[in-house]
Coordinates of C-alpha atoms in Angstrom, one line a residue:
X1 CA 150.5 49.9 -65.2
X2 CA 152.4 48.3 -68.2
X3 CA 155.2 47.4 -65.9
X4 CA 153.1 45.9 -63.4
X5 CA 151.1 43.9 -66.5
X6 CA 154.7 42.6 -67.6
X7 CA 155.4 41.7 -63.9
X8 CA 152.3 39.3 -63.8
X9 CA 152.8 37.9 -66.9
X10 CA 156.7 37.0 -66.0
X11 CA 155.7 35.6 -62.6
X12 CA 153.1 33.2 -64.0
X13 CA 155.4 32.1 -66.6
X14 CA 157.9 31.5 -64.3
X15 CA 155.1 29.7 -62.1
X16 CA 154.3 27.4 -65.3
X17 CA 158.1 26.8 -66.0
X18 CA 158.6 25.7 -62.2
X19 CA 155.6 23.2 -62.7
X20 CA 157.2 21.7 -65.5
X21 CA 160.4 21.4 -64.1
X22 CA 158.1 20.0 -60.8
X23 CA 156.2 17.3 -63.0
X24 CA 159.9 16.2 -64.6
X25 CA 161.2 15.3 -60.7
X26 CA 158.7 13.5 -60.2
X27 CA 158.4 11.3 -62.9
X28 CA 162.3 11.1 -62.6
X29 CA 161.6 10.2 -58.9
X30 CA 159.3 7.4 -59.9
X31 CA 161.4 6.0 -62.3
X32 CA 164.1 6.2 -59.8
X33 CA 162.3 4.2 -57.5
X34 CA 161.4 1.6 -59.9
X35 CA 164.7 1.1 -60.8
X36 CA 165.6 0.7 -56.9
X37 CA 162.9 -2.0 -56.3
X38 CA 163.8 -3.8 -59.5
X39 CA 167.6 -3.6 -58.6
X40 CA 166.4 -4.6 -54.9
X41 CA 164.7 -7.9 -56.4
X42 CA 167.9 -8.5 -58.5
X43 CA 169.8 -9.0 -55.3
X44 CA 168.0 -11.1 -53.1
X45 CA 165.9 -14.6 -53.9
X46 CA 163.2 -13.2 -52.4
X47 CA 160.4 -10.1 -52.7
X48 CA 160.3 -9.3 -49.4
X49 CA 162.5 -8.8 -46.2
X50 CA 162.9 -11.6 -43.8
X51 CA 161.3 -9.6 -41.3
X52 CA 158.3 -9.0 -43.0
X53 CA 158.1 -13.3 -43.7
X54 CA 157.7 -13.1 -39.9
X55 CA 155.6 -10.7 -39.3
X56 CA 153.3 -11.3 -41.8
X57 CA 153.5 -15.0 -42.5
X58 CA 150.6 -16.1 -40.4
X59 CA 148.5 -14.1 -42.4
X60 CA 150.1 -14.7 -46.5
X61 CA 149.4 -19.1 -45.4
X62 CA 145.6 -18.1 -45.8
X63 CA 144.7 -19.0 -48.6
X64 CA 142.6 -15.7 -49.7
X65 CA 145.9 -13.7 -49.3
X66 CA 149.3 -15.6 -50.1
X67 CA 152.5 -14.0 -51.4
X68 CA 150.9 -11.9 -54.1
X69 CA 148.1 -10.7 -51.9
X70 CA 151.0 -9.5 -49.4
X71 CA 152.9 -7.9 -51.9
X72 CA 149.3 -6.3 -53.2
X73 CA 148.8 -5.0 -49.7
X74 CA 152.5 -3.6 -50.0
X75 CA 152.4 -1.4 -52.8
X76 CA 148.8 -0.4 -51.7
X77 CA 148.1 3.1 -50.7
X78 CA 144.7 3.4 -48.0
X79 CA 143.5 6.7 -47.2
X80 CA 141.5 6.8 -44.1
X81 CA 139.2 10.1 -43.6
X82 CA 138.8 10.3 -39.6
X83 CA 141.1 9.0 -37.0
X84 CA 138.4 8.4 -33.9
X85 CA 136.3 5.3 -33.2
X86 CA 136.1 3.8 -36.6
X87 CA 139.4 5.3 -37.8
X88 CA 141.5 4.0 -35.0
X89 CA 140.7 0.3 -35.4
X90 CA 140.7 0.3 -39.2
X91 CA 144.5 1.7 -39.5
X92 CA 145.8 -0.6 -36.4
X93 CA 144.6 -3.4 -38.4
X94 CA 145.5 -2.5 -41.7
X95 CA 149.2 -1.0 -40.4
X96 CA 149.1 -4.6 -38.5
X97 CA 148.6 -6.3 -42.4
X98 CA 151.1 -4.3 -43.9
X99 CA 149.5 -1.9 -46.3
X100 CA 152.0 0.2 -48.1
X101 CA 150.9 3.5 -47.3
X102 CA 148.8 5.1 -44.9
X103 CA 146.7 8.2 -44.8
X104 CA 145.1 9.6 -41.7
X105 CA 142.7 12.9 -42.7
X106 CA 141.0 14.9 -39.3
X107 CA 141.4 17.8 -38.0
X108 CA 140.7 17.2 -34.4
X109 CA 142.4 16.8 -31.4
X110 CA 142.3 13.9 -28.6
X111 CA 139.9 14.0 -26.3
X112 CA 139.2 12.1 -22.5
X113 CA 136.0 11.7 -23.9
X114 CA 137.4 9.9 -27.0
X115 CA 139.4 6.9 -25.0
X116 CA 136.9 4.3 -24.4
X117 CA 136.7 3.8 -28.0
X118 CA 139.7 5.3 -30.0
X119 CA 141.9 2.9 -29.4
X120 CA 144.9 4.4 -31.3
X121 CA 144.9 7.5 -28.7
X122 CA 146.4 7.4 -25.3
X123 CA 145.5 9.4 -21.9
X124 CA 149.0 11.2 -22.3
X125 CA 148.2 12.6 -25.8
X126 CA 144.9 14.5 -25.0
X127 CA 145.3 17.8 -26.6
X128 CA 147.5 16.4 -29.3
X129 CA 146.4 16.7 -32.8
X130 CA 144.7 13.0 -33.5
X131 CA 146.3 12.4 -36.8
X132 CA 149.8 12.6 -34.8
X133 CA 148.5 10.6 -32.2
X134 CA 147.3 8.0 -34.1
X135 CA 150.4 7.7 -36.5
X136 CA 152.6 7.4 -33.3
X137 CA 150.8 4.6 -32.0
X138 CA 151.1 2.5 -35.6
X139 CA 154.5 3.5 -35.9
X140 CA 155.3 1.8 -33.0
X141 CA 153.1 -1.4 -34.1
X142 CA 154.6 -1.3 -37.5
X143 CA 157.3 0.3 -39.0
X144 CA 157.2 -0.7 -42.5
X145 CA 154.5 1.3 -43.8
X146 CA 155.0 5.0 -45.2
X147 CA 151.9 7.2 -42.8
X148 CA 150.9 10.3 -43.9
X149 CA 148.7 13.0 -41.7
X150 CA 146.3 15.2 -43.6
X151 CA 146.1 17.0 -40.2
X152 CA 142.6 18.9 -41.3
X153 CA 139.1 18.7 -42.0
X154 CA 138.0 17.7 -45.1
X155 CA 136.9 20.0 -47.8
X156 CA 135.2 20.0 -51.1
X157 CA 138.7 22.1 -52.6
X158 CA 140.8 19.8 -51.0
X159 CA 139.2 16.4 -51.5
X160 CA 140.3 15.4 -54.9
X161 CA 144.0 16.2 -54.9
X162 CA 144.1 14.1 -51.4
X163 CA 142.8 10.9 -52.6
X164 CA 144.4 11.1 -56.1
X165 CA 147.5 9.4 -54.2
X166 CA 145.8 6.8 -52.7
X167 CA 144.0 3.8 -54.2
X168 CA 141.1 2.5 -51.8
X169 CA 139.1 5.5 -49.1
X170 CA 137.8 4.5 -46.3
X171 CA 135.2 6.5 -44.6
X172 CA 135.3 6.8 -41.0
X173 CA 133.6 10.4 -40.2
X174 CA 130.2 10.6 -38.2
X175 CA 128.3 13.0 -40.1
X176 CA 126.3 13.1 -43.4
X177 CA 127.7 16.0 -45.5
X178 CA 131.2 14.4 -45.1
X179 CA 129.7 11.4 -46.5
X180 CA 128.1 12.6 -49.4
X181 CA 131.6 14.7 -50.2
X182 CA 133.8 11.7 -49.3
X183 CA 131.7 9.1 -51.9
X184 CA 131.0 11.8 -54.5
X185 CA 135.2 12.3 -55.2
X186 CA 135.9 8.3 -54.6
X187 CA 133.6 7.9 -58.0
X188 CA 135.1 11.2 -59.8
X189 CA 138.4 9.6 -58.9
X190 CA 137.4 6.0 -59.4
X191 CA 138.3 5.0 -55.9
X192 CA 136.8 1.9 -54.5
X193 CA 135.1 3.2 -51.3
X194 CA 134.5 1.6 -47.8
X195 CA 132.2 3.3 -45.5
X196 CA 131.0 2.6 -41.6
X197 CA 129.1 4.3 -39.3
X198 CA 128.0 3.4 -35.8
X199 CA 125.6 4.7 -32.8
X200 CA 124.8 3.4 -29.4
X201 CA 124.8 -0.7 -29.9
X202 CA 124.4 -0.8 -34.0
X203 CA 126.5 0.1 -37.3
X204 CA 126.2 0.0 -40.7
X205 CA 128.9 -1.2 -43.1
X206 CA 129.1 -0.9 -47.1
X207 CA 131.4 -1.0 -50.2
X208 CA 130.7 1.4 -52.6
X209 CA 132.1 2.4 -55.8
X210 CA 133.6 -1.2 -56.5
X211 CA 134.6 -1.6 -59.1
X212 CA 135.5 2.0 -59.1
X213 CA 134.1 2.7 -62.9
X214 CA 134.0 5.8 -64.4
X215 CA 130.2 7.8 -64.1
X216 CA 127.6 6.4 -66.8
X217 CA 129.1 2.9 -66.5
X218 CA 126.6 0.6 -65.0
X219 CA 128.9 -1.7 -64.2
X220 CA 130.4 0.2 -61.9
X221 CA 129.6 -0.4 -57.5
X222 CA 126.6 2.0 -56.2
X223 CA 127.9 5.0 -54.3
X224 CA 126.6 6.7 -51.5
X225 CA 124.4 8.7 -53.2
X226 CA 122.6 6.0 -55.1
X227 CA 121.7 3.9 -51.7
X228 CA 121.1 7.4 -50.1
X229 CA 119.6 9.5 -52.7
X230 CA 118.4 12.3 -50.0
X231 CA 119.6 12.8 -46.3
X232 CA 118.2 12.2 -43.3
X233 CA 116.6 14.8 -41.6
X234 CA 118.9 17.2 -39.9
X235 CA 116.7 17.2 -36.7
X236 CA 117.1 13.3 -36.7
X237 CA 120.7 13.4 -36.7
X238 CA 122.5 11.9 -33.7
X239 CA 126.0 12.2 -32.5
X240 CA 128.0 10.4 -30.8
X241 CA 128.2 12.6 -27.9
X242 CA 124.3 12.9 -28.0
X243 CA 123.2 9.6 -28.8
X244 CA 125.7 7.8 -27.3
X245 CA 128.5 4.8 -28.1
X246 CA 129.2 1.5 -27.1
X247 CA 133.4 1.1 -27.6
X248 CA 133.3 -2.5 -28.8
X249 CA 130.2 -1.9 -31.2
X250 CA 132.3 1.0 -33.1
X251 CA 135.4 -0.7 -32.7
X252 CA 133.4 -4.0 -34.3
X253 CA 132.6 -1.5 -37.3
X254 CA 136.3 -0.4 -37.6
X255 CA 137.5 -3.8 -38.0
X256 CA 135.2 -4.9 -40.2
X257 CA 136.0 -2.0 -42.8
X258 CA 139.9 -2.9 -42.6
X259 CA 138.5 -6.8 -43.5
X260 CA 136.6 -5.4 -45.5
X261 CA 139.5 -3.3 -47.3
X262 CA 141.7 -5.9 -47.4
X263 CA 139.4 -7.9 -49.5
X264 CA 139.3 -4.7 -51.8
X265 CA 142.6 -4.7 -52.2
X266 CA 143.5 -8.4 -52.9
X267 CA 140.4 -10.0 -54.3
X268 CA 137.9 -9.5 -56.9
X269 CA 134.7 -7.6 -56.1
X270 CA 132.1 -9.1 -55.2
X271 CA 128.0 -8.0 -55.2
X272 CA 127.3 -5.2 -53.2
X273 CA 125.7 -5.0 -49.8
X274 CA 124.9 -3.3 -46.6
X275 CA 125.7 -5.2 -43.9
X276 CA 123.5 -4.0 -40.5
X277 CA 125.2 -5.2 -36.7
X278 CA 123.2 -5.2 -33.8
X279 CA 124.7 -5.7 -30.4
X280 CA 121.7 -6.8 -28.7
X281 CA 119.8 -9.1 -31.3
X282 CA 120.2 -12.4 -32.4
X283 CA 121.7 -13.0 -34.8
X284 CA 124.2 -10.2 -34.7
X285 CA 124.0 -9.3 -38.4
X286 CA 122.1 -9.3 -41.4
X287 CA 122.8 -8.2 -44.9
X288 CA 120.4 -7.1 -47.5
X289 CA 121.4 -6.9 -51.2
X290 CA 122.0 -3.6 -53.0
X291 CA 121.4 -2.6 -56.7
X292 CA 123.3 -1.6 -58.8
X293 CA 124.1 2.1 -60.1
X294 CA 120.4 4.2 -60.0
X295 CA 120.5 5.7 -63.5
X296 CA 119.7 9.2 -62.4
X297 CA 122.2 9.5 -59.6
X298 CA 123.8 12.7 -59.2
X299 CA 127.0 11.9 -59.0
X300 CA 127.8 8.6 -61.1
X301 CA 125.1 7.8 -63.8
X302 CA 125.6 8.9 -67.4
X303 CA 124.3 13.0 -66.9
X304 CA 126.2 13.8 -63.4
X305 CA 125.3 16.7 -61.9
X306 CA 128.4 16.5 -59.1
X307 CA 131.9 17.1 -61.5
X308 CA 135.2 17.6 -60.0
X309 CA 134.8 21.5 -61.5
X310 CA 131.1 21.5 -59.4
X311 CA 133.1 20.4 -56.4
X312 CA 136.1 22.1 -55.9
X313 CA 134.2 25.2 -57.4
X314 CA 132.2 25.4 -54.2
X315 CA 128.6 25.0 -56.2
X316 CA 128.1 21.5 -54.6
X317 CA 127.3 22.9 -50.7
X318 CA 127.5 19.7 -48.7
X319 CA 125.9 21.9 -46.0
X320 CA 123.2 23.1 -47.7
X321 CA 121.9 19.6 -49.2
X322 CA 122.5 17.9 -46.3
X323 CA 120.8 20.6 -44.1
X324 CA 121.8 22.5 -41.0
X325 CA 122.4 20.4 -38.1
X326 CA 122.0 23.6 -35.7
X327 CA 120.0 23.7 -33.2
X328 CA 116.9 25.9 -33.9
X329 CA 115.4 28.9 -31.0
X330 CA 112.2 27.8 -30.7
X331 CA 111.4 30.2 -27.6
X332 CA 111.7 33.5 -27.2
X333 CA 113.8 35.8 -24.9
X334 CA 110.5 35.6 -22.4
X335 CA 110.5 32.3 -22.1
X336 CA 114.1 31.2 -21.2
X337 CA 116.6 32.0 -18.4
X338 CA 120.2 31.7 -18.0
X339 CA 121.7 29.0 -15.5
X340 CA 122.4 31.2 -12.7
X341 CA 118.8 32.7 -12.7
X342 CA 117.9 29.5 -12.2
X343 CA 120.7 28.5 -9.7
X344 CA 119.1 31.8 -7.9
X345 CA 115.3 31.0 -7.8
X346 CA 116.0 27.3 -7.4
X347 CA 118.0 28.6 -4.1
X348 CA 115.5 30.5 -3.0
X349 CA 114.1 28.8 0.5
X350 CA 111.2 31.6 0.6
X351 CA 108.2 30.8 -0.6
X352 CA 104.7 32.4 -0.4
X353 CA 101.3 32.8 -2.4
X354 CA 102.8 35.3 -4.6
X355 CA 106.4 33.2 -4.6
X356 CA 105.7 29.3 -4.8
X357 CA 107.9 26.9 -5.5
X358 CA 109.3 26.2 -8.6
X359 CA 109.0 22.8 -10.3
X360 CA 111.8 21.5 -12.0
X361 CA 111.9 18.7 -15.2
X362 CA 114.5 17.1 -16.6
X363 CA 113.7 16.0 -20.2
X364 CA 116.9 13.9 -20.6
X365 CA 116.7 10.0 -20.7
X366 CA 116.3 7.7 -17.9
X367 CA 119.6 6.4 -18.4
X368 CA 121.0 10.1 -18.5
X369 CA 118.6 11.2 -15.3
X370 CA 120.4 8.2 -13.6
X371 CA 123.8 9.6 -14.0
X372 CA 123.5 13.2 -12.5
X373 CA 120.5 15.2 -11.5
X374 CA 119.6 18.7 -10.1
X375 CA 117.9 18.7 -6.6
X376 CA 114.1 18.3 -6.3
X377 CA 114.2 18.0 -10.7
X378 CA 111.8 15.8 -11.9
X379 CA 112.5 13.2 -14.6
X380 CA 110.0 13.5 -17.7
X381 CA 112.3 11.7 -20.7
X382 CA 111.6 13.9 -24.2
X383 CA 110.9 10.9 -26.0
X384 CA 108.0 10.3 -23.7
X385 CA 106.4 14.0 -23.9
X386 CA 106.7 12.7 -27.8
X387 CA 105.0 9.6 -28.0
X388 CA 102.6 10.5 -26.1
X389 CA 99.1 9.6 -27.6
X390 CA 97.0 12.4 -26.0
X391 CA 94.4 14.3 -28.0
X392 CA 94.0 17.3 -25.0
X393 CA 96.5 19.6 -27.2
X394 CA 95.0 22.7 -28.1
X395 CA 96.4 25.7 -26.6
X396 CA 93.0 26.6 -24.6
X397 CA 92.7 23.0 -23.1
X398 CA 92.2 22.2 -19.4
X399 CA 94.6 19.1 -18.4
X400 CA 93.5 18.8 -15.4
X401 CA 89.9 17.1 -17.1
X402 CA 92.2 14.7 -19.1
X403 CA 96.1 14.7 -18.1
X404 CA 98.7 13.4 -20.4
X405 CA 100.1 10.1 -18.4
X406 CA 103.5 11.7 -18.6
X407 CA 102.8 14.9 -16.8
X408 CA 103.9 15.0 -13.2
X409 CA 100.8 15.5 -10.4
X410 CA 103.3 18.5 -8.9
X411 CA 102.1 20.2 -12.0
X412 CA 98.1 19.8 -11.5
X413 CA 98.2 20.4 -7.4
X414 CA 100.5 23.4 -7.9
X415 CA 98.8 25.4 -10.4
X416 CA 100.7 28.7 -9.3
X417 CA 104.4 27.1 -9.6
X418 CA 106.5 28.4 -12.2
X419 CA 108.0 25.2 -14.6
X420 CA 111.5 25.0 -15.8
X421 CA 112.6 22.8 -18.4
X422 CA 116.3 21.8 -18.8
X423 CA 118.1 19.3 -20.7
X424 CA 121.5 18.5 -21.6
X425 CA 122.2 21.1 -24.2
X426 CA 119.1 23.3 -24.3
X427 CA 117.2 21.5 -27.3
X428 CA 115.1 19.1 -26.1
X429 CA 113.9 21.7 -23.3
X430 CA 112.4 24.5 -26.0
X431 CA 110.8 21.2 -27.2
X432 CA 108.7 20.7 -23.9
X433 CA 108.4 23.9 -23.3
X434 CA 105.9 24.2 -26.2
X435 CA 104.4 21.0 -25.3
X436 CA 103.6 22.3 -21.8
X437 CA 102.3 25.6 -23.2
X438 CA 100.1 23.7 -25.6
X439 CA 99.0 21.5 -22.9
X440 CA 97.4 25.4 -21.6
X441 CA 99.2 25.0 -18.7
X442 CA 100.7 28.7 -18.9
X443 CA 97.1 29.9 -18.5
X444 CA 97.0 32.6 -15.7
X445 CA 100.1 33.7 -16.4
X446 CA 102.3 31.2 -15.3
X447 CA 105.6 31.1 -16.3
X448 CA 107.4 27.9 -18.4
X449 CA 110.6 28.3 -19.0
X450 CA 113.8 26.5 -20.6
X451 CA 117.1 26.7 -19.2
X452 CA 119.3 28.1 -21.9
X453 CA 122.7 25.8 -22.8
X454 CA 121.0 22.7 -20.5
X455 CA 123.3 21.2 -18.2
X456 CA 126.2 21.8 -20.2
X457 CA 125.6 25.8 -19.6
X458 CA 124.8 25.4 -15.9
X459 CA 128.4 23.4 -15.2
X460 CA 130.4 26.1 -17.2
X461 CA 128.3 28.9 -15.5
X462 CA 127.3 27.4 -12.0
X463 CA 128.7 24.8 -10.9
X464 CA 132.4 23.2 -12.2
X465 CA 131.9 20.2 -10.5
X466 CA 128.8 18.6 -12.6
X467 CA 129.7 15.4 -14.0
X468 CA 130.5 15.9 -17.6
X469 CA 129.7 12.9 -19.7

């Protein structure tokens, strides 16, 4: 036991001695480097290469940037936390303007279903890791700038000691807990932050954290937390793949947040706002003004709750505060069936008293109904069954004395016919189930059903050739 005591204790003195000796190279290393740019300056007239006067000297004649906002956005370091539809236009811009250093954090790979709006990634790279993707593309655009791939998710361990090389963050993720972790280590790290999101035909652009001062300074920009004190709703949460995405309107948003970091980076902050796009209003964008730092935030007011030591402890569960975004079983085993049991009764060409026809409804959207539809389904969007005004709800109510306006007539002249519900993942469809069931339309035993995994389920299980979308 002693000798395995004096083993420990030689290894983590060793461990501490090779640390040292780690924390010397680099400071040698940076000095080193000094001393090459400053010998490198010596020797020529001029700071920069004559390549880079002509690439970049359409941009340093603006006014707003000149030769020492180039040479800012030279030694600059940008981290960038997501490489899809905001990601992608944010680096090719900001490659394009010449920031020093370029860091791409996400752990995905390239989809098809990401190429009508992630411009960086190519139909020949699907299946490559995105971060690799992306830093090919730029490489080729520019190859001045150092790029970096953080070729992983982001985590609450690993946050801090990524963005301690960089000096400005911009967050391009898509969901809330990433948010929340990605603002809350930008102010513990007093980086200026620039965040984006975007859904459909609208986005939402803001700069946070700027200037980047230390918690319990109320000088210091608003962060995340202190515009969105709680989260939305997990059941009010909409993806991209669910909700839906306009290229150009993301794209729009990407582009904006490399202006936006540019700005950052060469010019003095300015009064904080949240900028809202919409494609289809007039006009296009308004801004509303944003306070300052809310004296009880969690994060950056003068009694923080979120430290570095909460975060990369693990006590500060992103998850859990933000809620989960999991879809919840709101049936029972008796009240759904697998795709191929309903492939098999929606087969079935016998029919009798005892066997009727089944009725079919698709709760998906209009637009969604118009893209791909089973045979015979009926079209009944979910946000209708919602909004429905209706007061005949109570689970022992007759709607055939007063019918919702949404419910098909198939429904009232075939009392006997067994209902099935499906949707695109098998969410929406529990949903109308209990509608229908509150409706009493079950009464007599008649079966209502969802179809479990929606459409999704029923191409992997049934048939390979649905349109996936």
């Amino acid at each position: 036991m002693d000798n395995l005591d004096g083993t420990c204790a030689s290894l983590r003195q060793r461990i501490t001695e090779t640390e040292a000796q780690l924390a010397r190279l680099r400071e040698e290393l940076q000095d080193a480097e000094r001393a090459a740019t400053a010998a490198k300056a010596k020797s020529t007239r001029w700071p920069m290469e004559d390549e880079e006067y002509a690439r970049y000297g359409r941009q340093m004649i603006v006014p707003q940037i000149g030769l020492p906002g180039q040479l800012k956005l030279r030694s600059s370091k940008v981290l960038i936390v997501g490489a899809g539809g905001l990601g992608c236009p944010a680096a090719l811009y900001l490659a394009g303007a010449g920031v020093g250093t370029l860091g791409l954090v996400d752990g995905d790979e390239v989809d098809v279903s990401n190429l009508h709006r992630q411009v960086l990634h190519r139909s020949a790279n699907v299946g490559k890791r995105k971060v690799d993707s992306a830093i090919e593309y730029l490489r080729e655009l520019n190859p001045h700038p150092t790029y970096i791939a953080h070729p992983a998710h982001l985590t609450p361990q690993d946050a801090p000691s990524i963005f301690a090389a960089y000096d400005l963050i911009l967050d391009c993720t898509d969901n809330p807990a990433t948010r929340y972790l990605i603002s809350d280590t930008a102010v513990l790290l007093r980086k200026p932050l620039v965040s984006a999101s975007a859904l459909r035909t609208e986005g939402q652009l803001t700069v946070l954290n700027n200037p980047p001062l230390p918690p319990g300074d109320p000088s210091g920009g608003p962060c995340y937390r202190c515009v969105f004190p709680r989260p939305p709703p997990p059941t009010s949460i909409l993806s991209c793949a669910d909700g839906g995405i306009v290229g150009p309107v993301v794209g729009t948003m990407g582009v904006l947040q490399a202006l936006e970091a540019i700005k950052v980076l060469t010019s003095p902050p300015t009064p904080p706002a949240l900028h809202i796009f919409s494609a289809y209003s007039s006009p296009l964008f308004r801004s509303i003004k944003l306070r300052s730092r809310r004296p009880t935030c969690a994060v950056c007011s003068a009694q923080p709750i979120v430290t570095l030591e909460t975060l990369q402890s693990g006590s500060t569960d992103y998850v859990f505060f933000c809620g989960s975004v999991s879809p919840e079983t709101l049936l029972g085993p008796n009240e759904r069936i697998s795709p191929q049991e309903y492939h098999k009764s929606s087969s079935s060409s016998f029919s009798s008293p005892s066997n009727p026809p089944i009725i079919t409804i698709d709760v998906r959207e209009k637009v969604q109904f118009d893209i791909c539809s089973l045979d015979n389904s009926i079209n009944v969007p979910i946000s209708t069954i919602l909004s429905s005004s209706s007061t005949n709800t109570t689970t022992n109510s007759n709607p055939d004395n007063n019918p919702p306006p949404w419910l098909p007539s198939q429904i009232t002249t075939s009392p006997t016919s067994p209902i099935y519900v499906v949707c695109r993942q098998g969410n929406d469809s529990q949903v109308a189930v209990k509608k229908l069931k509150a409706l009493g339309l079950d009464r007599g035993g008649r079966r209502i059903v969802d179809v479990m995994g929606g459409l999704r389920a029923y191409k992997r299980v049934v048939d390979p050739g649905w349109p996936e979308y």
